[in-house]
Coordinates of C-alpha atoms in Angstrom, one line a residue:
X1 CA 18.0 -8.1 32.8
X2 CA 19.2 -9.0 29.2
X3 CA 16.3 -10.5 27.3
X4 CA 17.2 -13.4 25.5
X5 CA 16.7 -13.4 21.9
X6 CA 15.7 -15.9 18.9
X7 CA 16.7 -15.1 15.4
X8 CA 14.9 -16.0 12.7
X9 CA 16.8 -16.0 9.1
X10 CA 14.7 -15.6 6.4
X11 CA 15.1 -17.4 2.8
X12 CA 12.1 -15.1 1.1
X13 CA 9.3 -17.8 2.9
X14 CA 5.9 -16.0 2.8
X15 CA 5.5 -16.8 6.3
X16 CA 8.6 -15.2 7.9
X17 CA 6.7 -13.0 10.4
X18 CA 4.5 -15.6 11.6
X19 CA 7.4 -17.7 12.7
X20 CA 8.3 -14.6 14.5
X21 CA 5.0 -13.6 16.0
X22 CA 4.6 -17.5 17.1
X23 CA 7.8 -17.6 19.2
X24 CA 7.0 -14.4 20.9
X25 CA 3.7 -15.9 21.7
X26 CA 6.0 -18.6 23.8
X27 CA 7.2 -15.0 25.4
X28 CA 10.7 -15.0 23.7
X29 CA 11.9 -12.2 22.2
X30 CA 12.4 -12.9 18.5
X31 CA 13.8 -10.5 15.4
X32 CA 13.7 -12.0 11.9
X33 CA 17.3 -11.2 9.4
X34 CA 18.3 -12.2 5.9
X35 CA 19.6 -15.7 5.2
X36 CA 22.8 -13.3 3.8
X37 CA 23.3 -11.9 7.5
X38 CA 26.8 -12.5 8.2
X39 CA 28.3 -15.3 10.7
X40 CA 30.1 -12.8 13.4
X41 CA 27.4 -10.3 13.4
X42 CA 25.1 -13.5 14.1
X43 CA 27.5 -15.0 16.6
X44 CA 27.7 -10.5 18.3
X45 CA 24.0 -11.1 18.5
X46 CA 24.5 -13.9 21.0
X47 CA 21.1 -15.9 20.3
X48 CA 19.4 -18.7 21.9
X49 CA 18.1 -20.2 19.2
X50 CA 18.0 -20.0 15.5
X51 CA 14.7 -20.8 13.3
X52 CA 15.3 -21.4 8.9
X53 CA 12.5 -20.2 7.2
X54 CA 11.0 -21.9 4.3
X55 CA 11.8 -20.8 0.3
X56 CA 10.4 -20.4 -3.0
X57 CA 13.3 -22.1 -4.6
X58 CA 15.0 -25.6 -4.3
X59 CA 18.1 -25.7 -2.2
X60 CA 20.2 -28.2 -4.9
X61 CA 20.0 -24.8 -7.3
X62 CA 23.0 -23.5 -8.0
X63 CA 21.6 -19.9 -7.4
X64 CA 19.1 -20.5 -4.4
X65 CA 19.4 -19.0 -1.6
X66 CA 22.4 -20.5 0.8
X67 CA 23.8 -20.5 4.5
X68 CA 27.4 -21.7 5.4
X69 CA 27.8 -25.0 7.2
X70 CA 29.6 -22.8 10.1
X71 CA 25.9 -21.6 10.9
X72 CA 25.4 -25.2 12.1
X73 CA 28.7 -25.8 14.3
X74 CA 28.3 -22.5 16.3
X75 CA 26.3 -24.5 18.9
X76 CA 23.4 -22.9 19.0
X77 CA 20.3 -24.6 18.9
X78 CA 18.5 -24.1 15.2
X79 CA 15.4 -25.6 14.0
X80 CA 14.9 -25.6 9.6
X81 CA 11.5 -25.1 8.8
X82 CA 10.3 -26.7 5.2
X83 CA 13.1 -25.1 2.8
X84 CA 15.4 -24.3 5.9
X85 CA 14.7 -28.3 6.8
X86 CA 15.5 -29.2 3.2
X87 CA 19.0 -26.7 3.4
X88 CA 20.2 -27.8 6.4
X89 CA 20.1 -31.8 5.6
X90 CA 21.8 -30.7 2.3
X91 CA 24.8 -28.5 3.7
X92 CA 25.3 -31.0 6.5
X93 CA 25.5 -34.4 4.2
X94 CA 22.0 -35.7 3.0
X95 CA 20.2 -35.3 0.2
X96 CA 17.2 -33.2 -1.3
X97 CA 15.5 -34.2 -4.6
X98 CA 12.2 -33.1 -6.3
X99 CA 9.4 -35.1 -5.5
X100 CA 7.0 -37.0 -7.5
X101 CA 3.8 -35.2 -5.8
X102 CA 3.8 -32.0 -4.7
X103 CA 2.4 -32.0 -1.2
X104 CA 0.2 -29.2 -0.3
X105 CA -2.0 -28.1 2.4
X106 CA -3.2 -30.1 5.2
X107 CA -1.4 -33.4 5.7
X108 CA -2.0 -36.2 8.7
X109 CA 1.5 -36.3 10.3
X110 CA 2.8 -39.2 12.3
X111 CA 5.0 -38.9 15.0
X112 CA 7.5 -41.4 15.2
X113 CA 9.6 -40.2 18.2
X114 CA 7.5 -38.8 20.6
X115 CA 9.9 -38.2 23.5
X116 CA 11.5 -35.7 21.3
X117 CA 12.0 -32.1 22.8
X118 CA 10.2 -30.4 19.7
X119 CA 7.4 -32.6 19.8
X120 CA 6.7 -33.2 23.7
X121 CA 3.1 -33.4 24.4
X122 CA 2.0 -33.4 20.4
X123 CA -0.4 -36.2 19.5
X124 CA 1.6 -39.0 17.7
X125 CA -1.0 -38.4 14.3
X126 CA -1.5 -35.0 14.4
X127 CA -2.3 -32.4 10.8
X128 CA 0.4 -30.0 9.6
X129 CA 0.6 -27.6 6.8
X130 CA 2.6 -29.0 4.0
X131 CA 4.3 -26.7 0.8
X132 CA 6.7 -28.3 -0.6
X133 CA 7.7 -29.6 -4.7
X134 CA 11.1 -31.2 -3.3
X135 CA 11.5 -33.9 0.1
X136 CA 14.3 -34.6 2.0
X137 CA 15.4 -38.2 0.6
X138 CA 18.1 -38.9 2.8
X139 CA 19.0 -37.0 6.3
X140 CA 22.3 -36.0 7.0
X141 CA 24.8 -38.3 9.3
X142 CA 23.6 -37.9 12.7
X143 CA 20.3 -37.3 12.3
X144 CA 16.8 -39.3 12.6
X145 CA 13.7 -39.3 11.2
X146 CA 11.4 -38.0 13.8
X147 CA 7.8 -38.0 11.7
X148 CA 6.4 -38.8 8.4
X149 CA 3.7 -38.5 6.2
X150 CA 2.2 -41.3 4.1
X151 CA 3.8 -39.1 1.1
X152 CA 6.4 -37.9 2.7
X153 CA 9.6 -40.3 4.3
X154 CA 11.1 -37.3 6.2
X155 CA 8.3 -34.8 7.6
X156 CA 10.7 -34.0 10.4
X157 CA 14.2 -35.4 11.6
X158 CA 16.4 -34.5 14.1
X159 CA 20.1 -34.9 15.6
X160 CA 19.8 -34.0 19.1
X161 CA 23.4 -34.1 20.4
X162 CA 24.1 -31.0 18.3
X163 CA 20.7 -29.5 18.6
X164 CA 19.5 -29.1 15.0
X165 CA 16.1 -30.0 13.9
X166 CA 14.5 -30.5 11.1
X167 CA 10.6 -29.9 9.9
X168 CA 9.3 -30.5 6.4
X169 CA 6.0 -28.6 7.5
X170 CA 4.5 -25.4 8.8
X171 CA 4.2 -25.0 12.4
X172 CA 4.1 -21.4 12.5
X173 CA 0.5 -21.2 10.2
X174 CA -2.9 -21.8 12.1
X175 CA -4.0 -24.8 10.0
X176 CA -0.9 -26.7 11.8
X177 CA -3.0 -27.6 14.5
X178 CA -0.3 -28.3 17.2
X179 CA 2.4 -26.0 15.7
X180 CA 2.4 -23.2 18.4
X181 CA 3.5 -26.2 21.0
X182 CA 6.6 -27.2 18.8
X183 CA 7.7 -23.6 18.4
X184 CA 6.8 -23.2 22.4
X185 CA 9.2 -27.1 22.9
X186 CA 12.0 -25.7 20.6
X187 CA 12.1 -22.6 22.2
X188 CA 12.0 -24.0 26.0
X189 CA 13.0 -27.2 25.8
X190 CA 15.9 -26.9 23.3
X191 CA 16.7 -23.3 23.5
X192 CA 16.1 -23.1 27.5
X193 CA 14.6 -19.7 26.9
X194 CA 13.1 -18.7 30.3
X195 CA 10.2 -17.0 28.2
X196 CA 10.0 -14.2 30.6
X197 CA 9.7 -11.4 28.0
X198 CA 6.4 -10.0 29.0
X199 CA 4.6 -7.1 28.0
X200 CA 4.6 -5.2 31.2
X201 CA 8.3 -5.6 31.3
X202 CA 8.7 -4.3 27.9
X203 CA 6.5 -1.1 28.9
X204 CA 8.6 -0.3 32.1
X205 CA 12.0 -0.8 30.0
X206 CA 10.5 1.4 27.3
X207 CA 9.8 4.0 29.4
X208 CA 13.3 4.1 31.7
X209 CA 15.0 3.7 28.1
X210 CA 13.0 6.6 26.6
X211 CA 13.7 8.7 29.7
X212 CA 17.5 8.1 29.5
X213 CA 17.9 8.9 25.5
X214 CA 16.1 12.2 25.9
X215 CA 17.4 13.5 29.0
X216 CA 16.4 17.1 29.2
X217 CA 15.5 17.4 25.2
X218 CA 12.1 18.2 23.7
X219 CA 10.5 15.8 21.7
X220 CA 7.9 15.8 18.8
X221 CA 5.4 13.6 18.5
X222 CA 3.5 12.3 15.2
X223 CA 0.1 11.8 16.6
X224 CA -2.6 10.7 13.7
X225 CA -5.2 9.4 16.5
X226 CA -4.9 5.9 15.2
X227 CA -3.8 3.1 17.6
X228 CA 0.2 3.0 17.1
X229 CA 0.4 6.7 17.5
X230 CA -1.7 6.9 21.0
X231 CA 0.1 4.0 22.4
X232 CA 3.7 5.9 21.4
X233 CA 2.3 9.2 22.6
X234 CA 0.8 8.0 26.2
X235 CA 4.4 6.2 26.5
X236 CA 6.4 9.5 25.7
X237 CA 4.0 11.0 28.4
X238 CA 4.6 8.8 30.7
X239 CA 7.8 9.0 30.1
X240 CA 9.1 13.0 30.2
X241 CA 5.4 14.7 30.8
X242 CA 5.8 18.2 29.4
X243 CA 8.9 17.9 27.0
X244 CA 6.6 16.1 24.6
X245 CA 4.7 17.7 22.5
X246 CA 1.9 16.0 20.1
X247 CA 1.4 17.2 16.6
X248 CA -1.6 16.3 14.8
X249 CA -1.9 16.7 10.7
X250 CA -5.2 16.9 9.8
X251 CA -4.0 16.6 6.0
X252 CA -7.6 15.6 4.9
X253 CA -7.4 11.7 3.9
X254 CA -9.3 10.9 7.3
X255 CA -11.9 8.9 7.9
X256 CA -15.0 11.0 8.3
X257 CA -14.9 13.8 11.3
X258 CA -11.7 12.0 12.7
X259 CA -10.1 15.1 12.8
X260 CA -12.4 16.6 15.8
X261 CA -12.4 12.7 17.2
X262 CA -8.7 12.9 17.5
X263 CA -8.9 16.5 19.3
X264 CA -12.2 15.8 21.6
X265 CA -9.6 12.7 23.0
X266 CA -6.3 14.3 23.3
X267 CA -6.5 18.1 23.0
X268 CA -6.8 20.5 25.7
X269 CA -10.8 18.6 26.7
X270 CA -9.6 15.4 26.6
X271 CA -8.0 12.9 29.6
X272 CA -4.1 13.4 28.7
X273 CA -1.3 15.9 29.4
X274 CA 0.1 16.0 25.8
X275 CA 0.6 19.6 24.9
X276 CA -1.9 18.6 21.5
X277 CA -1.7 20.6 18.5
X278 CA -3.6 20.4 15.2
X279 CA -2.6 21.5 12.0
X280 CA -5.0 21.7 9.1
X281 CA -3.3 21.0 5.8
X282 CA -6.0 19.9 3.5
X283 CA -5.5 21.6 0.5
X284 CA -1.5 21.3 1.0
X285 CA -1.8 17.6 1.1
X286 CA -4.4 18.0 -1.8
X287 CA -2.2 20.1 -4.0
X288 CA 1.0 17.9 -4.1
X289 CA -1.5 15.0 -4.6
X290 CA -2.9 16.7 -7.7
X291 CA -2.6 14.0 -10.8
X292 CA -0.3 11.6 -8.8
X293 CA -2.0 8.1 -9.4
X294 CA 1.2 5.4 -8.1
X295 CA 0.2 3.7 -5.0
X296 CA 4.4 4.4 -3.8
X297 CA 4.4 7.8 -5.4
X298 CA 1.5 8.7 -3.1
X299 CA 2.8 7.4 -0.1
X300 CA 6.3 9.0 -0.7
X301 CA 4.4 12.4 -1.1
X302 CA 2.7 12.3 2.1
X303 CA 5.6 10.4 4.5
X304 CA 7.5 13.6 3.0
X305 CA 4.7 16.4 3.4
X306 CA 4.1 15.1 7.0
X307 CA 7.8 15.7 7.8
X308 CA 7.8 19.2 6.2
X309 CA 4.8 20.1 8.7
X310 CA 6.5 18.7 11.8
X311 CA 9.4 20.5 10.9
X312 CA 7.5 23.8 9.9
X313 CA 5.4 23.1 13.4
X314 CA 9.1 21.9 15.5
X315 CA 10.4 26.0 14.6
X316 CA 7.0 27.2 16.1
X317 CA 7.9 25.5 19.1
X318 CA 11.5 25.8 19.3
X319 CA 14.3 23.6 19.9
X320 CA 13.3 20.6 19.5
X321 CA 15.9 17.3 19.7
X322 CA 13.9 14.5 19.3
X323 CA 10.6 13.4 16.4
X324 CA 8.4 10.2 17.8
X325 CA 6.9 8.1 15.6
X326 CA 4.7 5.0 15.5
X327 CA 6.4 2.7 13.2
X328 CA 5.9 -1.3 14.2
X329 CA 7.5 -4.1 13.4
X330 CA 5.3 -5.2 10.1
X331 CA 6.1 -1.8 8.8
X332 CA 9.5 -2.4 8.8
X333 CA 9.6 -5.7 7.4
X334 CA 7.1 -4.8 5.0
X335 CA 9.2 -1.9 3.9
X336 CA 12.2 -4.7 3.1
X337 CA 14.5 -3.5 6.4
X338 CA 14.1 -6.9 8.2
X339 CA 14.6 -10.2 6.8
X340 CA 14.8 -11.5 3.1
X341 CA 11.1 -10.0 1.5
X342 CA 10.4 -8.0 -1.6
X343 CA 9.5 -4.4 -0.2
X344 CA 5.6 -4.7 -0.4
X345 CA 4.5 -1.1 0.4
X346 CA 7.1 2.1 2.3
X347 CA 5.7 3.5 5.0
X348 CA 5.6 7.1 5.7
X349 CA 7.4 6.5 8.6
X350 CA 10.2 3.7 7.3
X351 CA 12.0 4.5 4.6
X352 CA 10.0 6.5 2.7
X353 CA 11.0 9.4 5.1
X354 CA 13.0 12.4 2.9
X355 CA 16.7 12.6 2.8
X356 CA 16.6 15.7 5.1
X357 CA 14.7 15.8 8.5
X358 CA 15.4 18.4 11.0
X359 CA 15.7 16.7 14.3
X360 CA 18.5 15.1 16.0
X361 CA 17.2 11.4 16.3
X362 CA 13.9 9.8 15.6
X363 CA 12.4 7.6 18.8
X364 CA 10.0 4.6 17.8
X365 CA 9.4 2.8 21.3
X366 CA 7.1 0.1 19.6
X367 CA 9.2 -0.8 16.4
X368 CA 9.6 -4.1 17.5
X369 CA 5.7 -5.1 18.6
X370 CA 2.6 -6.4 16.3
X371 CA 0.1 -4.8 16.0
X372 CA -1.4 -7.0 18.5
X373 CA 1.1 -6.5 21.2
X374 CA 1.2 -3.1 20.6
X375 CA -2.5 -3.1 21.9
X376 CA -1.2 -5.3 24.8
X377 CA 1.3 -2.3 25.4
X378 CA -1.9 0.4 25.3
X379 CA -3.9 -1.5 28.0
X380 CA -0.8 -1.9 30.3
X381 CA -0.5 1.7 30.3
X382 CA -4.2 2.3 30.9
X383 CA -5.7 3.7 27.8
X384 CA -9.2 2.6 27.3
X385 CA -10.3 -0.5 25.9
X386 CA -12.0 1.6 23.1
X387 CA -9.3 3.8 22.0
X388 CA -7.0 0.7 22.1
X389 CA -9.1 -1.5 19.7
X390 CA -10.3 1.1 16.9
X391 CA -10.1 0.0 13.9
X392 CA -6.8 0.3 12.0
X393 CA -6.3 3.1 9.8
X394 CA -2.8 3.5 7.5
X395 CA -0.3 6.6 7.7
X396 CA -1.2 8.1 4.7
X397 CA -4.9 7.3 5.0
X398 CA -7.2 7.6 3.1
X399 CA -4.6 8.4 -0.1
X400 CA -4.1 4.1 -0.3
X401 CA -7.6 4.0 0.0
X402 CA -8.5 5.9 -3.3
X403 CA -7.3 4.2 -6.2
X404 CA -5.6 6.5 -8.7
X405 CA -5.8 10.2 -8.4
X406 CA -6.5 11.8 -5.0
X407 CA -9.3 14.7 -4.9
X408 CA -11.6 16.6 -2.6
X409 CA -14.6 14.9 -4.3
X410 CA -13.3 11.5 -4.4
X411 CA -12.4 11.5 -0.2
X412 CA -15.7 13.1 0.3
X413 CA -16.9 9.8 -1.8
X414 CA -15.0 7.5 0.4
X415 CA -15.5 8.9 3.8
X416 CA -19.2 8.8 3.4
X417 CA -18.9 5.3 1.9
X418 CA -16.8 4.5 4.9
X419 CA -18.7 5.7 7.9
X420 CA -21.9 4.2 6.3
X421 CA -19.9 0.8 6.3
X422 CA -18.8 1.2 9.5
X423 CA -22.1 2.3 11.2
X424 CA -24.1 -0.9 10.0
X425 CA -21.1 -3.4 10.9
X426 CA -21.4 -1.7 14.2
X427 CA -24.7 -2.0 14.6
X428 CA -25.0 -5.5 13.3
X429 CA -22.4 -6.7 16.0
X430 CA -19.5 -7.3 13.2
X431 CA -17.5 -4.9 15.3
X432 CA -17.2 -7.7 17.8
X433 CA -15.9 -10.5 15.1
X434 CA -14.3 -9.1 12.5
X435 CA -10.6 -8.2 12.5
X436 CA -10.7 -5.2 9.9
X437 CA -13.5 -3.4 7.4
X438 CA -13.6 -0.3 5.7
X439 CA -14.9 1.2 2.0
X440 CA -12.2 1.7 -0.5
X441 CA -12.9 3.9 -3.8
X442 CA -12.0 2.0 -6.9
X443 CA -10.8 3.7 -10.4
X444 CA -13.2 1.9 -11.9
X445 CA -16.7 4.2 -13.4
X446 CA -19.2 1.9 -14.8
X447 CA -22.9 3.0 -16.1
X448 CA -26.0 3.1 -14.1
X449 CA -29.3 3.7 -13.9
X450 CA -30.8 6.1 -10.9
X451 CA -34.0 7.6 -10.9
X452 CA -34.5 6.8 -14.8
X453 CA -31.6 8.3 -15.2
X454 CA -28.3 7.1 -16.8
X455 CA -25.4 7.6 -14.8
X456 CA -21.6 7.0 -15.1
X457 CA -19.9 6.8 -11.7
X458 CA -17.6 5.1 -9.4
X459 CA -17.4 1.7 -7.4
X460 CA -16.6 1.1 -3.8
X461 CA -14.9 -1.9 -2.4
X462 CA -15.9 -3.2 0.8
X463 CA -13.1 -4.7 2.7
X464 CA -13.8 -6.7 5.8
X465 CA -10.5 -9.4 7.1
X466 CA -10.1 -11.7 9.8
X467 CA -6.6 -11.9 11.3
X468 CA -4.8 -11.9 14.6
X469 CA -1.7 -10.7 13.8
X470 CA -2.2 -8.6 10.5
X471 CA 0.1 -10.3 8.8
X472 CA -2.1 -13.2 6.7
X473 CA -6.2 -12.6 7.1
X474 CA -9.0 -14.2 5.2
X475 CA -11.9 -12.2 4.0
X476 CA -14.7 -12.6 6.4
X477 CA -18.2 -13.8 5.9
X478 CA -20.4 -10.9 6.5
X479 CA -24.2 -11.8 5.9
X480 CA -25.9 -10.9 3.1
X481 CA -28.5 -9.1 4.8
X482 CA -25.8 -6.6 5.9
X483 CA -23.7 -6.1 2.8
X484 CA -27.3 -5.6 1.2
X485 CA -28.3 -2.3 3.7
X486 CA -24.5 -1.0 3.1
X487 CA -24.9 -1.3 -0.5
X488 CA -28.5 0.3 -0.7
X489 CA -27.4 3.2 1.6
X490 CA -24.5 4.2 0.4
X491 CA -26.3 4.4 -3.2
X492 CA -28.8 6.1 -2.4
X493 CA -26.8 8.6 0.0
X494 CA -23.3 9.0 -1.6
X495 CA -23.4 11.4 -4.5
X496 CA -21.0 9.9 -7.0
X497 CA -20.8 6.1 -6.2
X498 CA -23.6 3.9 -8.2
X499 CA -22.3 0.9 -7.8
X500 CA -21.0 -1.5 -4.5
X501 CA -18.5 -4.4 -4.8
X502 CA -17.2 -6.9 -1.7
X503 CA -13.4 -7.9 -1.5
X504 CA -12.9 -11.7 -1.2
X505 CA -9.0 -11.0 -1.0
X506 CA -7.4 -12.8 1.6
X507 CA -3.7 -12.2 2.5
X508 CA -1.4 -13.4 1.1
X509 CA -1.6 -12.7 -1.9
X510 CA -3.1 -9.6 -1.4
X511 CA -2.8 -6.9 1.3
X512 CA -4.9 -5.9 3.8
X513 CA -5.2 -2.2 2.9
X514 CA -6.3 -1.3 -1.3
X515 CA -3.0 0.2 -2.4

C-alpha cells in the first residue's frame, strides 16, 4: 500500500518540524522541502496536501522568499500558515501590509465560520499563537474571512472551492490550544488522508524493505548503545539475523562506565543475536581531538574517525556491502538537508561523513521518525521499556559536551559531574518528568575557595529540558533542594570543578545539547 504523503514547504519559519511532527501525529506521513523546490518534482511527489510555513521576512519584499502562483492551481489542497497565509493571499490577488501593532503570543481568536472543514469541532473563541509585524489587509478573490482577532481583521480566511486556506496563527506550537485538531481537519477533512500510517506498519515495511536491499550482503552496523542505534540494530536483526554485524566505538567521550553498559546489553551476555564487537579507541579519538576547540571542527573529527574505525573493523570482517546508521529525521534537517533552515549543527552521521567511505550503500531505516517515534518503533519491536527511554545521548558524545578543547582530565570531569546529576534526578523521581538532563563542562575557570584554600577551576552546567518532540523544549523547574545536593556533591567529589551553574535555556533559541 502507497502511503500517502503531506509536504510541507518551508520559508526559514522556526517551527518547520513541528508542522511536520503535528501532521504525523494525525497519522499522515509528512516530509518538510524548501519553498525553492521545484513545481514538477512537487507535482512527481504526488501529495495530498500541501502546508506554507511561516517566515522571518515580509512577503511584499522584493527579495523574500517566494512560491509561483502555479503552486496554487495544481489542485491540491494547501493550507498557508502565518507568512505562508500572508504569501498566498498576495500571489493569488489580495494584499499584505505592515501592521500598526505587532501581534505576539497568545491571542483569543474568534471563529467566524465554524462549519469550515479546518475548523470543525474548534470552539468559536478559542487562543492561538500569534507572530506576525505584517496582516493580511485584504484576501484574495475568492476567498473569506474565516476568524479574527480583536487586532487582527484576517486571523484566517479561506476559498474552499479550490481548497486553499489561510491561517495568520500557529497551530502547530502547543500554546495554540486547539491547533493539533485543525492540522488533524486539514489533513482529513480537506486532504482525505486516510491517516493509516501507523507505526507498526512502518516497522513491518522497514523490515521487508531492509531485507530486499541487502539480499545476501553483509552489513555493518554503528551501534553507540544510545536509543537510535538499538532501535536500527534490533531492526537489522530482525531483519537478516547473522549478516549484521554491530560495531561498537568506545572512543572515550561516554557517559560514565557506558562502555561496559553497552556490552553487558548487547554483547555475547546480553538478550540479542548481534554478532557485537567493541573497539576501544580512546587515546585515538583523544589524539586527533588534541587543541581542536570549534564545536563543527570536533564533530567533523569524530563523524570522520568513527568511519575510519568501521572501515578498519569492516576488513577484519571481510566483505562487507552495507554500513547502518541511526540518523533521524531532526538530524537531517538540522544538518540543512531538508527544508529551508540555516544548518544548526552536522551530524556525524549526515553530512559531516568524509568524502570516502568504503561500503557500497549506507542503510538508515529510521531517517524519517522523531525521536519520539523512533521509541514507538523500539517498543513495537519489543525492546524493553528501559533501554527504549534512556536518556539521549549525541553521536560524538561527550566532545559537544566539553566546551573548547577535549582532554582525558576534562571527560573524567564531566562524566563524574554527569553520573552524579543523573543519580540524584533519579532518585528524586525527575527521571519520571523531565524530558532531558545531563552536566556539561564549561570553558569557563573562575577562583574558589576549598578547604582554605584558593582554587582556580572549572564550572559545570546543568542541563535539564522539557519537550516531546526534541525539537523546542523549555528548561525545567527542578527544586532547589535537588540542584542544591548535585551542586554540593559534585564539589566536593569532582576533582577539578569548584563551581555549579543551572541552564535556563529553552529551545529555540538555544539547543538542547551545549555545543
Amino acid at each position: 500500500m502507497k502511503r500517502e504523503l503531506v509536504i510541507v514547504l518551508d520559508f526559514g519559519g522556526q517551527y518547520n518540524q513541528l508542522v511536520a511532527r503535528r501532521v504525523r501525529e494525525c497519522n499522515v506521513y509528512c516530509e518538510i522541502y524548501s519553498y525553492k523546490t521545484d513545481l514538477e518534482a512537487i507535482k512527481n511527489m504526488n501529495p495530498r496536501g500541501i502546508i506554507l510555513t511561516g517566515g522571518p521576512s515580509s512577503c511584499y519584499e522584493e527579495s523574500a522568499a517566494t512560491c509561483s502562483r502555479e503552486l496554487f492551481e495544481l489542485g491540491i489542497p494547501i493550507l498557508g500558515l502565518c507568512y505562508g497565509a500572508q504569501l498566498m493571499m498576495l500571489e493569488l490577488g489580495g494584499k499584505v501590509e505592515r501592521a500598526d501593532v505587532r501581534e505576539y503570543g497568545k491571542s483569543e481568536v474568534f471563529i467566524g465560520k465554524t462549519c469550515s472543514k479546518v475548523f470543525e469541532g474548534v470552539s468559536e473563541k478559542t487562543v492561538c499563537w500569534m507572530s506576525h509585524f505584517d496582516y493580511i489587509s485584504q484576501v484574495a478573490p475568492g476567498f473569506e474571512v474565516t476568524a479574527h482577532t480583536a487586532a487582527c481583521p484576517t486571523a484566517a480566511a479561506e476559498n474552499e472551492a479550490e481548497k486553499l486556506y489561510a491561517i495568520q496563527f500557529h497551530p502547530e506550537v502547543l500554546h495554540t490550544a486547539e491547533g493539533t485538531k485543525m492540522i488533524n481537519n486539514f489533513v482529513k477533512n480537506v486532504c482525505a488522508c486516510a491517516g493509516d500510517w501507523k507505526m507498526e506498519t512502518f516497522v513491518e515495511n522497514s523490515i521487508r524493505e531492509i531485507r530486499a536491499k541487502v539480499g545476501s550482503g553483509k552489513v555493518l552496523c554503528a551501534l553507540s548503545g544510545g536509543v537510535d542505534s538499538s532501535v536500527a540494530a534490533v531492526m537489522l536483526s530482525k531483519a537478516i539475523g547473522s549478516q549484521l554485524t554491530c560495531v561498537f566505538v568506545d572512543h572515550g567521550l561516554l557517559r560514565k562506565n557506558e562502555g561496559d553498559e553497552v556490552e553487558a546489553v548487547f554483547g555475547s551476555e546480553g538478550s540479542y543475536d548481534l554478532n557485537f564487537v567493541r573497539v576501544n579507541a580512546q587515546e585515538r579519538f583523544y589524539n586527533k581531538l588534541a587543541g581542536i576547540e570549534e564545536p563543527e571542527e570536533k564533530r567533523k573529527i569524530i563523524g570522520e574517525e568513527f568511519i575510519r574505525v568501521f572501515e578498519e573493523e569492516a576488513k577484519k570482517i571481510g566483505a562487507v556491502d552495507f554500513l547502518v546508521q541511526g540518523t533521524i529525521y531532526p538530524d537531517v534537517v538540522e544538518s540543512g538537508l531538508g527544508g529551508e533552515s540555516a544548518v544548526i549543527k552536522s551530524h556525524h552521521n549526515v553530512g559531516g561523513l568524509p568524502d570516502y567511505v568504503d561500503f557500497k550503500e549506507i542503510i538508515e531505516p529510521l531517517r524519517d521518525l522523531f525521536k519520539d517515534e523512533v521509541r514507538k518503533a523500539g517498543l513495537e519491536m519489543g525492546i524493553p521499556e528501559k533501554l527504549v527511554f534512556r536518556q539521549p545521548f549525541p553521536g560524538p558524545g561527550l566532545g559537544i559536551r566539553i566546551v573548547g578543547e577535549v582532554t582525558a582530565e576534562k571527560v573524567r570531569m564531566v562524566q563524574e559531574a554527569d553520573a552524579i546529576y543523573r543519580e540524584e534526578m533519579d532518585a528524586a523521581g525527575m527521571n519520571k518528568i523531565v524530558g532531558q538532563y545531563f552536566a556539561a563542562l564549561t570553558n569557563m575557570r573562575s577562583v574558589g575557595v576549598m578547604g582554605d584554600e584558593r582554587t582556580y577551576d572549572y564550572a559545570v552546567a546543568l542541563r535539564a529540558v522539557n519537550t516531546i518532540d526534541f525539537m523546542t523544549a523549555e528548561a525545567a523547574e527542578v527544586p532547589y533542594e535537588v540542584l542544591n545536593k548535585v551542586m554540593s556533591r559534585i564539589i566536593n567529589e569532582v576533582r577539578g570543578v569548584n563551581r555549579v551553574m543551572y541552564d535556563l535555556t529553552s529551545k529555540p533559541p538555544g539547543t538542547i545539547e551545549f555545543e
